[in-house]
Amino acid sequence: MTEPTPTGPRKSMEEKFPRALWVRLIIYVAVGHLFAAFIYLLFTLGAQGQ
């Protein structure tokens, strides 16, 4: 016996949610890495000034 496929708004929500989640995750990872690189740069430049 096969399960019925969802139709209507539930189907579109299930299709769009993972894509939105991945996009948000990629943005957070990219922004997090840029912030970490900026902090690293500040520490590197600060250490050279001593």
CSV table of N, CA and C in Angstrom, one decimal:
chain,number,residue,atom,x,y,z
A,1,MET,N,0.8,-1.2,0.0
A,1,MET,CA,0.0,0.0,0.0
A,1,MET,C,0.9,1.2,0.0
A,2,THR,N,0.6,2.2,-0.9
A,2,THR,CA,1.4,3.4,-1.0
A,2,THR,C,0.7,4.5,-0.2
A,3,GLU,N,1.6,5.4,0.3
A,3,GLU,CA,1.0,6.5,1.0
A,3,GLU,C,0.6,7.6,0.0
A,4,PRO,N,-0.5,8.3,0.3
A,4,PRO,CA,-0.9,9.3,-0.6
A,4,PRO,C,0.1,10.5,-0.6
A,5,THR,N,0.3,11.1,-1.8
A,5,THR,CA,1.2,12.2,-1.8
A,5,THR,C,0.5,13.5,-1.4
A,6,PRO,N,1.1,14.3,-0.6
A,6,PRO,CA,0.5,15.6,-0.2
A,6,PRO,C,0.2,16.5,-1.3
A,7,THR,N,-0.9,17.2,-1.2
A,7,THR,CA,-1.3,18.1,-2.3
A,7,THR,C,-1.6,19.5,-1.6
A,8,GLY,N,-1.6,20.5,-2.4
A,8,GLY,CA,-2.0,21.8,-1.9
A,8,GLY,C,-0.9,22.5,-1.2
A,9,PRO,N,-1.2,23.3,-0.2
A,9,PRO,CA,-0.2,24.2,0.4
A,9,PRO,C,0.8,23.3,1.2
A,10,ARG,N,0.4,22.2,1.7
A,10,ARG,CA,1.4,21.4,2.5
A,10,ARG,C,2.5,20.9,1.6
A,11,LYS,N,2.2,20.5,0.4
A,11,LYS,CA,3.2,20.0,-0.5
A,11,LYS,C,4.2,21.1,-0.9
A,12,SER,N,3.7,22.3,-1.2
A,12,SER,CA,4.6,23.4,-1.5
A,12,SER,C,5.4,23.8,-0.3
A,13,MET,N,4.9,23.8,0.9
A,13,MET,CA,5.7,24.1,2.1
A,13,MET,C,6.8,23.1,2.3
A,14,GLU,N,6.5,21.8,2.1
A,14,GLU,CA,7.5,20.8,2.3
A,14,GLU,C,8.6,20.9,1.3
A,15,GLU,N,8.3,21.4,0.1
A,15,GLU,CA,9.3,21.6,-1.0
A,15,GLU,C,10.2,22.8,-0.7
A,16,LYS,N,9.6,23.9,-0.2
A,16,LYS,CA,10.3,25.1,-0.1
A,16,LYS,C,11.1,25.2,1.2
A,17,PHE,N,10.6,24.6,2.3
A,17,PHE,CA,11.3,24.7,3.6
A,17,PHE,C,12.7,24.2,3.6
A,18,PRO,N,13.1,23.1,3.0
A,18,PRO,CA,14.5,22.7,3.0
A,18,PRO,C,15.4,23.7,2.2
A,19,ARG,N,14.9,24.2,1.1
A,19,ARG,CA,15.6,25.1,0.3
A,19,ARG,C,15.9,26.4,1.1
A,20,ALA,N,14.9,26.9,1.8
A,20,ALA,CA,15.1,28.1,2.6
A,20,ALA,C,16.0,27.9,3.8
A,21,LEU,N,15.9,26.7,4.3
A,21,LEU,CA,16.8,26.3,5.4
A,21,LEU,C,18.2,26.3,5.0
A,22,TRP,N,18.5,25.7,3.8
A,22,TRP,CA,19.9,25.6,3.3
A,22,TRP,C,20.4,27.0,2.9
A,23,VAL,N,19.6,27.8,2.3
A,23,VAL,CA,20.0,29.2,2.0
A,23,VAL,C,20.4,29.9,3.2
A,24,ARG,N,19.6,29.8,4.3
A,24,ARG,CA,19.8,30.5,5.5
A,24,ARG,C,21.1,30.0,6.2
A,25,LEU,N,21.3,28.7,6.1
A,25,LEU,CA,22.5,28.1,6.7
A,25,LEU,C,23.7,28.5,6.0
A,26,ILE,N,23.7,28.6,4.6
A,26,ILE,CA,24.9,29.0,3.9
A,26,ILE,C,25.2,30.5,4.2
A,27,ILE,N,24.1,31.3,4.3
A,27,ILE,CA,24.4,32.7,4.6
A,27,ILE,C,25.0,32.9,6.0
A,28,TYR,N,24.5,32.1,7.0
A,28,TYR,CA,25.0,32.2,8.4
A,28,TYR,C,26.5,31.7,8.4
A,29,VAL,N,26.8,30.7,7.7
A,29,VAL,CA,28.1,30.2,7.6
A,29,VAL,C,29.1,31.2,7.0
A,30,ALA,N,28.6,31.8,5.9
A,30,ALA,CA,29.5,32.8,5.2
A,30,ALA,C,29.7,34.0,6.0
A,31,VAL,N,28.6,34.5,6.7
A,31,VAL,CA,28.8,35.7,7.5
A,31,VAL,C,29.6,35.3,8.7
A,32,GLY,N,29.5,34.2,9.3
A,32,GLY,CA,30.3,33.8,10.4
A,32,GLY,C,31.8,33.7,10.1
A,33,HIS,N,32.1,33.2,8.9
A,33,HIS,CA,33.5,33.1,8.5
A,33,HIS,C,34.0,34.5,8.2
A,34,LEU,N,33.2,35.4,7.6
A,34,LEU,CA,33.7,36.7,7.4
A,34,LEU,C,34.0,37.5,8.7
A,35,PHE,N,33.1,37.3,9.7
A,35,PHE,CA,33.3,37.9,11.0
A,35,PHE,C,34.6,37.3,11.6
A,36,ALA,N,34.7,36.0,11.6
A,36,ALA,CA,35.9,35.4,12.2
A,36,ALA,C,37.2,35.9,11.5
A,37,ALA,N,37.2,36.1,10.1
A,37,ALA,CA,38.3,36.6,9.4
A,37,ALA,C,38.6,38.0,9.8
A,38,PHE,N,37.6,38.8,10.1
A,38,PHE,CA,37.8,40.2,10.5
A,38,PHE,C,38.4,40.2,11.9
A,39,ILE,N,37.9,39.4,12.8
A,39,ILE,CA,38.5,39.4,14.2
A,39,ILE,C,40.0,38.9,14.1
A,40,TYR,N,40.2,37.9,13.2
A,40,TYR,CA,41.6,37.4,13.1
A,40,TYR,C,42.5,38.5,12.6
A,41,LEU,N,42.0,39.3,11.6
A,41,LEU,CA,42.7,40.4,11.1
A,41,LEU,C,43.0,41.5,12.1
A,42,LEU,N,42.0,41.7,13.0
A,42,LEU,CA,42.3,42.7,14.0
A,42,LEU,C,43.3,42.2,15.0
A,43,PHE,N,43.3,41.0,15.4
A,43,PHE,CA,44.3,40.5,16.3
A,43,PHE,C,45.7,40.4,15.6
A,44,THR,N,45.8,40.1,14.3
A,44,THR,CA,47.0,40.1,13.6
A,44,THR,C,47.6,41.5,13.5
A,45,LEU,N,46.8,42.4,13.2
A,45,LEU,CA,47.3,43.8,13.1
A,45,LEU,C,47.7,44.4,14.4
A,46,GLY,N,46.9,44.0,15.4
A,46,GLY,CA,47.2,44.5,16.8
A,46,GLY,C,48.5,43.9,17.3
A,47,ALA,N,48.8,42.6,17.0
A,47,ALA,CA,50.1,42.0,17.4
A,47,ALA,C,51.3,42.6,16.8
A,48,GLN,N,51.1,43.1,15.5
A,48,GLN,CA,52.2,43.7,14.8
A,48,GLN,C,52.5,45.1,15.4
A,49,GLY,N,51.5,45.7,15.9
A,49,GLY,CA,51.7,47.1,16.5
A,49,GLY,C,52.5,47.1,17.8
A,50,GLN,N,52.7,46.0,18.4
A,50,GLN,CA,53.3,46.0,19.8
A,50,GLN,C,54.8,46.0,19.6
